[in-house]
Each structure stands twice: as C-alpha cells, then as structure tokens.
Amino acid sequence: MKSLNTFEIKRKQTRQIHIGQIPIGGQAPIAVQSMTNTDTRDVSSTLRQIKRLEEAGCDIVRLAIVDSDAAISFREIVSKVGIPLIADIHFDHRLALAAIEGGASGLRINPGNIGSQQAVSKVVAAAAEHNIPIRIGVNAGSLPRKILKRYGSPSPPAMVESALGHIHILENLGFEQIKISLKSSNVLDTIKAYEELSERVDYPLHLGVTEAGTLISGTVKSTLGIGVLLAQGIGDTFRVSLTRDPVDEVKVAYEILRALNLRHRGPEIISCPTCGRCEIDLFGLVEEVERSLEGIKTSPKVAIMGCVVNGPGEAKEADIGIAGGRGQGILFRKGKVIKKICEAELAQALISEVKKMIN
Ligand code: SF4
C-alpha cells in the first residue's frame, strides 16, 4: 500500500528504449538490474541464479560472456528464461555477434574497446537488425590512456568525455538505441559524472557505483550515489553492486526505490532499534516476520515496535502493527487495536494478519 507522500520526484525526460519487454527511460518505472556471478558456461547454476533474481523482482539480468563456450551457453540460457538478458562483452566483437544471434535483449559493450572500426560496425549493424539496445559502460578504472593523460585522473569530466566519444561512434553509425553508465567506486565522482552527462544527453542512464563493497559498505555507497541521483530525477535503471549474493543487490535496490517513493515491492517493515524499555525479543520477531513475508509483491506497511512509548503511535500509522509490552504485544490493524497477544504467538499473529490483508 503506497504511502502518501507530499514530495514527488520529477524525473528527467529521457528517450525510451526497450530491453526485451522492459521499457527504460521516458518516465517508465525505474528498472532494477543485477548480474549473475556464476560461470555463464555452467548453465544449470546460472539458470538457478536467474530464477532467484527474477523471484526477488529483478527486471533485467546481465551475464558475462567471457569466451565462445559462454556464448553457446548464453543461447541455451536465453531459451529457458522469460526475463530479458543482457550480454556483457569486452574486447572480442565476435562474442557480441554470437550473443545477439543467441537472443540477447541488450548488449553492454564499449565501442572503443570491442575491436576495429569494421568490427564495431558489424556489431552495431547486428544490434540494429535485432532491435537490441547497447549500453555504453564507462568505468573510471578503464578509461582510454589518451583521456587519462589529458585530464590527469579518471575525473568526472574525463568519464563524461569517454562516454561522449563512445556515443559519437554509435551515432555516426546511425545507432541511437543507447543507454549509458558512468561508474566509479568513488561516490562523489559518480554523482558528478552522471549530473554532467545528464545535462549533455537525453539517452536513458543506467546508474551504479561500481565495486561498491560488502553488504554494509556497498549498500551505503550505492544508496548514497544512486539515491542522490534518483532524488534529482536522474537515472532510468540501476544496479546495486555488492560483493555478495546478487539477490541482495535486488533487495537493496527496492529499498532505495521505496525510500524515494519511486517504486514499491514487498512489505515495508518499520521496526524500532529497541532500548532498555523493550521487554520482548524484538530482533527475533522482526527476523521471523521478515523471513515469512519474503516474496510478497504488494507493499503493506508493517510496524514492529518494542514498547508502548512510540509503539502504539507507529503501529497505528501502519497497515498492521505490533507494540510490545511485558511478555506480550498489542496487535493493530489500520489503526485499530485488534487484541493483546502473548509473546510466543506474536510473530504468527502478525504474519497471518498481513497475509489476510493482502489476499
Ligand atoms: Fe525503545 Fe520503545 Fe522506542 Fe523501541 S519503541 S526504541 S523499545 S522507546
């Protein structure tokens, strides 16, 4: 249930492209992406991971195509899933051609490092023929030497210049189904680079802070980098990058979107940090409720509060809520007290109330 919010983010108007059935840009819902970390040549493991990503709400999945065996596996994987897949390719244009033939819904390449001018033309022609967008993925860690020399470091203007160079290569070939990413592991550089590029082009932008890190540091960096941009209306799709199970990237992505009131999926759990007033096992309760409600697509607001100081107030604002007491809790539904429940039965009572409400 979407929360009422007086502040609405005004998104920048960008051109719209499609990755498979998913629209990107042009005010389409902001698409959540992730990337498999299995070996693409291991078809069954990769399929399992794609399935889990899809269940978590991922809209688009990217796979690394490292060699011709991976390209063969990619074709088989495409034939067995419904979610659009993007082929991520560096250096070898033949892999890009194989991925296009294999059913890729999009390519992530850098036209400047995929081979000769002739090789680039072949890939672009094949992408145009199959109606497949190309993402130009500029990474601060791999800028061309001549740009680095000119700017002295992989600064935001250097990243933007690199992106514009790749864009011109594609535009000169008459290809405009483009989206662009400008990733750096430095949050402030990432923000600046996207802001500058957003002023220069109206192609859809794919946001991300690269090599963001582990669950806590990666979540903080991604949330800041991506969140600051989304709050300004910049960005049409994004990937949270974590050294972690990619399913967690999708979970963090939806929390970012929810916090900005841009997209809602799954229950919103509001819980207090607890303090000396809490007289129930709130941590255990929250974990059990969160686990049991995983996979729910609607967004009920569920408050789990430790005591009666702030508890009833928060719980009343939520769709369903609990305010703890000594070895017991009060259950609220849409602001009305339903009943008092002993601690042992709190989790199940709350879960069944939520399920009743959404069914
Ligand atoms: Fe402490 Fe109660 Fe606030 Fe939780 S709701 S932090 S237990 S005062």
Short mmCIF file of C-alpha atoms and ligand atoms in Angstrom, two decimals:
data_model
loop_
_atom_site.label_atom_id
_atom_site.label_comp_id
_atom_site.label_asym_id
_atom_site.label_seq_id
_atom_site.Cartn_x
_atom_site.Cartn_y
_atom_site.Cartn_z
CA MET A 1 0.00 0.00 0.00
CA LYS A 2 1.67 3.09 -1.25
CA SER A 3 2.36 5.61 1.45
CA LEU A 4 1.02 9.10 0.99
CA ASN A 5 3.87 11.45 0.27
CA THR A 6 3.62 15.13 -0.47
CA PHE A 7 7.01 15.31 -2.22
CA GLU A 8 7.20 13.72 -5.66
CA ILE A 9 10.47 13.41 -7.57
CA LYS A 10 10.28 14.99 -11.01
CA ARG A 11 12.19 12.68 -13.31
CA LYS A 12 14.24 13.95 -16.18
CA GLN A 13 12.67 13.26 -19.56
CA THR A 14 14.82 10.78 -21.48
CA ARG A 15 14.31 8.82 -24.67
CA GLN A 16 12.77 5.40 -24.23
CA ILE A 17 14.38 2.15 -25.25
CA HIS A 18 13.32 -1.43 -24.55
CA ILE A 19 15.37 -4.25 -23.10
CA GLY A 20 13.14 -7.14 -24.13
CA GLN A 21 9.71 -6.26 -22.76
CA ILE A 22 11.09 -3.80 -20.19
CA PRO A 23 10.87 -0.10 -21.12
CA ILE A 24 13.81 2.03 -19.96
CA GLY A 25 13.59 5.83 -19.86
CA GLY A 26 10.79 8.14 -20.96
CA GLN A 27 9.19 8.02 -17.46
CA ALA A 28 8.93 4.21 -17.44
CA PRO A 29 9.24 2.71 -13.94
CA ILE A 30 12.88 2.62 -12.90
CA ALA A 31 14.11 -0.86 -13.79
CA VAL A 32 16.13 -2.95 -11.35
CA GLN A 33 19.08 -4.87 -12.75
CA SER A 34 21.60 -7.33 -11.43
CA MET A 35 24.33 -9.53 -12.81
CA THR A 36 24.91 -13.23 -12.30
CA ASN A 37 28.12 -14.22 -10.57
CA THR A 38 28.01 -17.85 -11.68
CA ASP A 39 30.17 -19.08 -14.56
CA THR A 40 27.93 -18.49 -17.59
CA ARG A 41 29.26 -21.78 -19.03
CA ASP A 42 27.61 -23.55 -16.08
CA VAL A 43 24.09 -23.40 -17.47
CA SER A 44 22.20 -25.01 -14.60
CA SER A 45 23.80 -22.85 -11.86
CA THR A 46 23.27 -19.72 -13.92
CA LEU A 47 19.63 -20.61 -14.58
CA ARG A 48 19.07 -21.20 -10.86
CA GLN A 49 20.51 -17.81 -10.04
CA ILE A 50 18.47 -16.05 -12.73
CA LYS A 51 15.31 -17.69 -11.33
CA ARG A 52 16.13 -16.44 -7.82
CA LEU A 53 16.82 -12.94 -9.15
CA GLU A 54 13.53 -12.94 -11.02
CA GLU A 55 11.63 -14.02 -7.89
CA ALA A 56 13.26 -11.19 -5.97
CA GLY A 57 11.89 -8.70 -8.52
CA CYS A 58 14.90 -8.20 -10.79
CA ASP A 59 13.72 -6.83 -14.16
CA ILE A 60 16.84 -7.44 -16.24
CA VAL A 61 19.81 -9.76 -15.69
CA ARG A 62 23.29 -9.30 -17.16
CA LEU A 63 25.67 -12.17 -17.86
CA ALA A 64 29.38 -12.10 -18.61
CA ILE A 65 30.25 -13.67 -21.95
CA VAL A 66 33.91 -14.47 -21.49
CA ASP A 67 34.51 -16.82 -24.43
CA SER A 68 32.77 -18.76 -27.20
CA ASP A 69 31.67 -21.52 -24.80
CA ALA A 70 29.96 -18.89 -22.65
CA ALA A 71 28.27 -17.54 -25.80
CA ILE A 72 26.95 -21.04 -26.60
CA SER A 73 25.68 -21.45 -23.01
CA PHE A 74 24.13 -17.98 -23.20
CA ARG A 75 21.97 -19.07 -26.14
CA GLU A 76 20.71 -22.07 -24.16
CA ILE A 77 20.05 -19.92 -21.07
CA VAL A 78 18.08 -17.36 -23.11
CA SER A 79 15.88 -20.15 -24.47
CA LYS A 80 14.97 -21.23 -20.94
CA VAL A 81 14.06 -17.93 -19.25
CA GLY A 82 11.45 -15.22 -19.79
CA ILE A 83 13.37 -12.35 -18.19
CA PRO A 84 15.44 -10.17 -20.57
CA LEU A 85 19.16 -10.95 -20.52
CA ILE A 86 21.99 -8.59 -21.35
CA ALA A 87 25.30 -9.91 -22.65
CA ASP A 88 28.34 -8.21 -21.14
CA ILE A 89 31.27 -8.31 -23.54
CA HIS A 90 34.73 -6.85 -23.68
CA PHE A 91 37.33 -6.82 -26.42
CA ASP A 92 36.00 -9.53 -28.76
CA HIS A 93 33.30 -8.40 -31.18
CA ARG A 94 32.67 -12.00 -32.29
CA LEU A 95 31.27 -12.75 -28.84
CA ALA A 96 28.90 -9.78 -29.21
CA LEU A 97 27.70 -11.12 -32.58
CA ALA A 98 27.22 -14.59 -31.08
CA ALA A 99 25.27 -13.15 -28.13
CA ILE A 100 22.99 -11.17 -30.46
CA GLU A 101 22.34 -14.30 -32.51
CA GLY A 102 21.80 -16.16 -29.23
CA GLY A 103 18.89 -13.92 -28.26
CA ALA A 104 20.39 -11.19 -26.08
CA SER A 105 17.91 -8.43 -25.23
CA GLY A 106 20.73 -5.94 -24.87
CA LEU A 107 24.49 -5.59 -25.05
CA ARG A 108 26.89 -4.00 -22.65
CA ILE A 109 29.99 -3.13 -24.61
CA ASN A 110 32.30 -0.22 -25.10
CA PRO A 111 32.51 0.50 -28.82
CA GLY A 112 36.01 1.87 -28.21
CA ASN A 113 37.38 -1.44 -26.93
CA ILE A 114 35.46 -4.02 -28.92
CA GLY A 115 37.83 -4.09 -31.89
CA SER A 116 38.46 -2.33 -35.20
CA GLN A 117 36.09 0.18 -36.78
CA GLN A 118 34.89 -2.62 -39.02
CA ALA A 119 34.24 -4.87 -36.03
CA VAL A 120 32.25 -2.11 -34.31
CA SER A 121 30.19 -1.57 -37.47
CA LYS A 122 29.34 -5.27 -37.64
CA VAL A 123 28.17 -5.37 -34.02
CA VAL A 124 26.13 -2.19 -34.37
CA ALA A 125 24.53 -3.43 -37.61
CA ALA A 126 23.58 -6.72 -35.94
CA ALA A 127 22.18 -4.89 -32.89
CA ALA A 128 20.14 -2.62 -35.17
CA GLU A 129 18.85 -5.58 -37.17
CA HIS A 130 17.73 -7.36 -33.99
CA ASN A 131 16.45 -4.15 -32.40
CA ILE A 132 18.74 -4.52 -29.39
CA PRO A 133 19.97 -1.55 -27.35
CA ILE A 134 23.61 -1.14 -26.44
CA ARG A 135 24.76 0.10 -23.06
CA ILE A 136 27.92 2.09 -23.13
CA GLY A 137 29.55 1.22 -19.84
CA VAL A 138 32.24 3.72 -18.92
CA ASN A 139 34.26 2.70 -15.91
CA ALA A 140 36.66 5.06 -14.13
CA GLY A 141 39.09 2.16 -13.79
CA SER A 142 39.43 1.57 -17.51
CA LEU A 143 39.40 4.94 -19.26
CA PRO A 144 41.40 5.23 -22.51
CA ARG A 145 45.02 6.29 -21.96
CA LYS A 146 44.73 9.44 -24.04
CA ILE A 147 41.80 10.72 -21.97
CA LEU A 148 43.60 9.92 -18.73
CA LYS A 149 46.65 11.79 -19.98
CA ARG A 150 44.60 14.85 -20.82
CA TYR A 151 42.71 15.00 -17.51
CA GLY A 152 45.43 13.57 -15.27
CA SER A 153 42.99 11.28 -13.41
CA PRO A 154 39.72 9.43 -14.01
CA SER A 155 37.77 12.55 -13.01
CA PRO A 156 34.06 13.09 -13.77
CA PRO A 157 34.83 15.25 -16.87
CA ALA A 158 37.18 12.50 -18.11
CA MET A 159 34.43 9.91 -17.69
CA VAL A 160 31.92 12.12 -19.47
CA GLU A 161 34.32 12.71 -22.35
CA SER A 162 34.89 8.98 -22.67
CA ALA A 163 31.12 8.37 -22.75
CA LEU A 164 30.57 11.08 -25.37
CA GLY A 165 33.30 9.51 -27.50
CA HIS A 166 31.57 6.12 -27.41
CA ILE A 167 28.20 7.77 -28.08
CA HIS A 168 29.60 9.50 -31.16
CA ILE A 169 30.92 6.22 -32.53
CA LEU A 170 27.42 4.76 -32.32
CA GLU A 171 25.64 7.87 -33.56
CA ASN A 172 27.96 8.06 -36.56
CA LEU A 173 26.78 4.59 -37.43
CA GLY A 174 23.17 5.76 -37.21
CA PHE A 175 22.55 3.87 -33.97
CA GLU A 176 20.67 5.58 -31.16
CA GLN A 177 19.26 2.78 -29.03
CA ILE A 178 21.73 3.67 -26.35
CA LYS A 179 21.88 3.79 -22.59
CA ILE A 180 24.90 4.89 -20.67
CA SER A 181 26.57 4.18 -17.37
CA LEU A 182 29.46 6.08 -15.80
CA LYS A 183 30.69 4.03 -12.91
CA SER A 184 33.34 4.82 -10.36
CA SER A 185 33.96 3.36 -6.91
CA ASN A 186 34.10 6.97 -5.69
CA VAL A 187 30.58 8.08 -4.79
CA LEU A 188 31.09 11.81 -5.29
CA ASP A 189 32.78 11.29 -8.67
CA THR A 190 29.95 9.03 -9.73
CA ILE A 191 27.32 11.61 -8.79
CA LYS A 192 29.17 14.43 -10.52
CA ALA A 193 29.78 12.44 -13.69
CA TYR A 194 26.12 11.47 -14.07
CA GLU A 195 24.97 15.01 -13.33
CA GLU A 196 27.25 16.37 -16.05
CA LEU A 197 26.29 13.74 -18.61
CA SER A 198 22.61 14.19 -17.85
CA GLU A 199 22.97 17.84 -18.90
CA ARG A 200 24.59 16.82 -22.18
CA VAL A 201 22.45 13.93 -23.49
CA ASP A 202 18.90 12.67 -23.24
CA TYR A 203 19.72 8.99 -23.58
CA PRO A 204 18.49 6.87 -20.67
CA LEU A 205 21.05 6.46 -17.90
CA HIS A 206 21.96 3.27 -16.07
CA LEU A 207 23.15 4.19 -12.57
CA GLY A 208 25.63 2.39 -10.38
CA VAL A 209 28.54 2.79 -8.02
CA THR A 210 31.00 0.16 -9.11
CA GLU A 211 32.92 -2.18 -6.82
CA ALA A 212 30.85 -0.71 -4.00
CA GLY A 213 31.90 -3.37 -1.50
CA THR A 214 30.34 -5.70 1.04
CA LEU A 215 26.77 -5.66 2.32
CA ILE A 216 27.07 -2.68 4.67
CA SER A 217 29.66 -0.53 2.85
CA GLY A 218 28.25 -1.40 -0.58
CA THR A 219 24.70 -0.63 0.49
CA VAL A 220 25.72 2.72 1.96
CA LYS A 221 27.78 3.74 -1.08
CA SER A 222 25.16 2.60 -3.57
CA THR A 223 22.33 4.16 -1.63
CA LEU A 224 24.12 7.48 -1.47
CA GLY A 225 25.37 7.52 -5.06
CA ILE A 226 22.25 6.14 -6.70
CA GLY A 227 19.86 7.76 -4.23
CA VAL A 228 21.24 11.28 -4.64
CA LEU A 229 20.92 10.96 -8.42
CA LEU A 230 17.45 9.43 -8.35
CA ALA A 231 16.30 12.14 -5.96
CA GLN A 232 17.31 14.70 -8.61
CA GLY A 233 15.30 12.82 -11.23
CA ILE A 234 18.42 11.40 -12.90
CA GLY A 235 18.51 7.71 -13.81
CA ASP A 236 16.24 5.26 -15.58
CA THR A 237 17.61 1.92 -14.42
CA PHE A 238 20.28 0.84 -11.96
CA ARG A 239 22.24 -1.93 -10.40
CA VAL A 240 23.37 -2.01 -6.80
CA SER A 241 26.77 -3.66 -6.87
CA LEU A 242 27.69 -5.79 -3.84
CA THR A 243 30.35 -8.40 -3.10
CA ARG A 244 27.52 -10.72 -2.21
CA ASP A 245 24.70 -12.93 -3.47
CA PRO A 246 23.20 -10.79 -6.29
CA VAL A 247 19.72 -11.38 -4.87
CA ASP A 248 20.75 -9.00 -2.07
CA GLU A 249 21.51 -6.37 -4.73
CA VAL A 250 17.88 -6.55 -5.82
CA LYS A 251 16.62 -6.30 -2.23
CA VAL A 252 18.72 -3.19 -1.61
CA ALA A 253 17.59 -1.73 -4.94
CA TYR A 254 13.94 -1.97 -3.95
CA GLU A 255 14.64 -0.40 -0.57
CA ILE A 256 16.25 2.57 -2.35
CA LEU A 257 13.26 2.90 -4.67
CA ARG A 258 10.82 2.60 -1.78
CA ALA A 259 12.64 5.20 0.31
CA LEU A 260 12.33 7.66 -2.60
CA ASN A 261 8.71 6.70 -3.22
CA LEU A 262 9.62 5.73 -6.80
CA ARG A 263 8.61 2.08 -6.80
CA HIS A 264 7.16 -0.27 -4.22
CA ARG A 265 7.56 -4.00 -3.93
CA GLY A 266 7.37 -6.16 -0.83
CA PRO A 267 6.30 -5.26 2.71
CA GLU A 268 7.73 -2.18 4.34
CA ILE A 269 8.88 -3.20 7.78
CA ILE A 270 9.20 -0.38 10.28
CA SER A 271 10.92 -1.52 13.45
CA CYS A 272 12.47 0.30 16.35
CA PRO A 273 16.14 -0.17 17.32
CA THR A 274 14.99 -1.28 20.82
CA CYS A 275 16.24 0.20 24.07
CA GLY A 276 16.09 -0.55 27.76
CA ARG A 277 12.30 -0.31 27.69
CA CYS A 278 11.85 -3.27 25.34
CA GLU A 279 10.59 -6.38 27.12
CA ILE A 280 10.15 -8.76 24.18
CA ASP A 281 12.64 -10.41 21.79
CA LEU A 282 12.12 -7.82 19.06
CA PHE A 283 15.15 -8.79 16.94
CA GLY A 284 13.91 -12.40 16.70
CA LEU A 285 10.37 -11.21 15.99
CA VAL A 286 11.46 -8.89 13.17
CA GLU A 287 13.65 -11.57 11.58
CA GLU A 288 10.85 -14.15 11.67
CA VAL A 289 8.30 -11.74 10.21
CA GLU A 290 10.69 -10.54 7.50
CA ARG A 291 11.58 -14.11 6.50
CA SER A 292 7.94 -15.20 6.37
CA LEU A 293 6.85 -12.23 4.26
CA GLU A 294 9.68 -12.53 1.74
CA GLY A 295 8.43 -12.80 -1.83
CA ILE A 296 5.24 -10.81 -1.25
CA LYS A 297 4.82 -8.42 -4.16
CA THR A 298 2.43 -5.91 -2.57
CA SER A 299 3.71 -3.39 -0.05
CA PRO A 300 1.83 -3.43 3.24
CA LYS A 301 3.37 -1.26 5.93
CA VAL A 302 4.19 -3.42 8.94
CA ALA A 303 5.29 -1.81 12.20
CA ILE A 304 7.09 -3.86 14.84
CA MET A 305 7.77 -1.72 17.88
CA GLY A 306 9.36 -2.63 21.18
CA CYS A 307 7.18 -0.83 23.71
CA VAL A 308 4.24 1.40 24.34
CA VAL A 309 6.22 4.69 24.28
CA ASN A 310 6.36 5.08 20.48
CA GLY A 311 4.97 1.68 19.65
CA PRO A 312 1.22 2.29 19.50
CA GLY A 313 1.71 5.55 17.58
CA GLU A 314 3.84 3.94 14.87
CA ALA A 315 1.81 0.75 14.85
CA LYS A 316 -1.37 2.75 14.32
CA GLU A 317 0.12 4.51 11.27
CA ALA A 318 0.94 1.19 9.66
CA ASP A 319 -1.41 -1.23 7.91
CA ILE A 320 -0.61 -3.83 10.54
CA GLY A 321 1.44 -3.31 13.65
CA ILE A 322 2.56 -4.59 16.97
CA ALA A 323 3.57 -2.66 20.06
CA GLY A 324 5.38 -4.79 22.62
CA GLY A 325 4.76 -4.91 26.35
CA ARG A 326 6.00 -7.19 29.12
CA GLY A 327 5.98 -10.63 27.50
CA GLN A 328 3.14 -9.63 25.23
CA GLY A 329 2.11 -7.26 22.45
CA ILE A 330 -0.85 -5.30 21.16
CA LEU A 331 -1.86 -6.01 17.60
CA PHE A 332 -3.16 -3.12 15.48
CA ARG A 333 -4.87 -3.20 12.10
CA LYS A 334 -5.38 0.06 10.21
CA GLY A 335 -5.05 1.98 13.45
CA LYS A 336 -7.46 -0.14 15.48
CA VAL A 337 -6.48 -2.38 18.37
CA ILE A 338 -7.36 -5.94 17.47
CA LYS A 339 -6.14 -7.81 20.54
CA LYS A 340 -3.43 -8.48 23.09
CA ILE A 341 -1.26 -11.48 22.28
CA CYS A 342 1.32 -13.34 24.35
CA GLU A 343 4.92 -13.03 23.09
CA ALA A 344 5.17 -16.63 21.88
CA GLU A 345 2.28 -16.06 19.44
CA LEU A 346 3.12 -12.54 18.27
CA ALA A 347 5.02 -13.45 15.10
CA GLN A 348 2.41 -15.85 13.77
CA ALA A 349 -0.45 -13.49 14.62
CA LEU A 350 1.22 -10.63 12.81
CA ILE A 351 2.12 -12.76 9.77
CA SER A 352 -1.39 -14.15 9.44
CA GLU A 353 -2.93 -10.65 9.76
CA VAL A 354 -0.64 -9.37 6.97
CA LYS A 355 -1.47 -12.34 4.74
CA LYS A 356 -5.19 -11.85 5.40
CA MET A 357 -4.88 -8.20 4.43
CA ILE A 358 -3.10 -8.78 1.12
CA ASN A 359 -5.16 -11.75 -0.02
FE1 SF4 B 1 12.72 1.89 22.98
FE2 SF4 B 1 10.09 1.63 22.84
FE3 SF4 B 1 11.33 3.34 21.20
FE4 SF4 B 1 11.58 0.72 20.84
S1 SF4 B 1 9.67 1.91 20.67
S2 SF4 B 1 13.23 2.21 20.85
S3 SF4 B 1 11.57 -0.04 22.90
S4 SF4 B 1 11.19 3.50 23.40
#
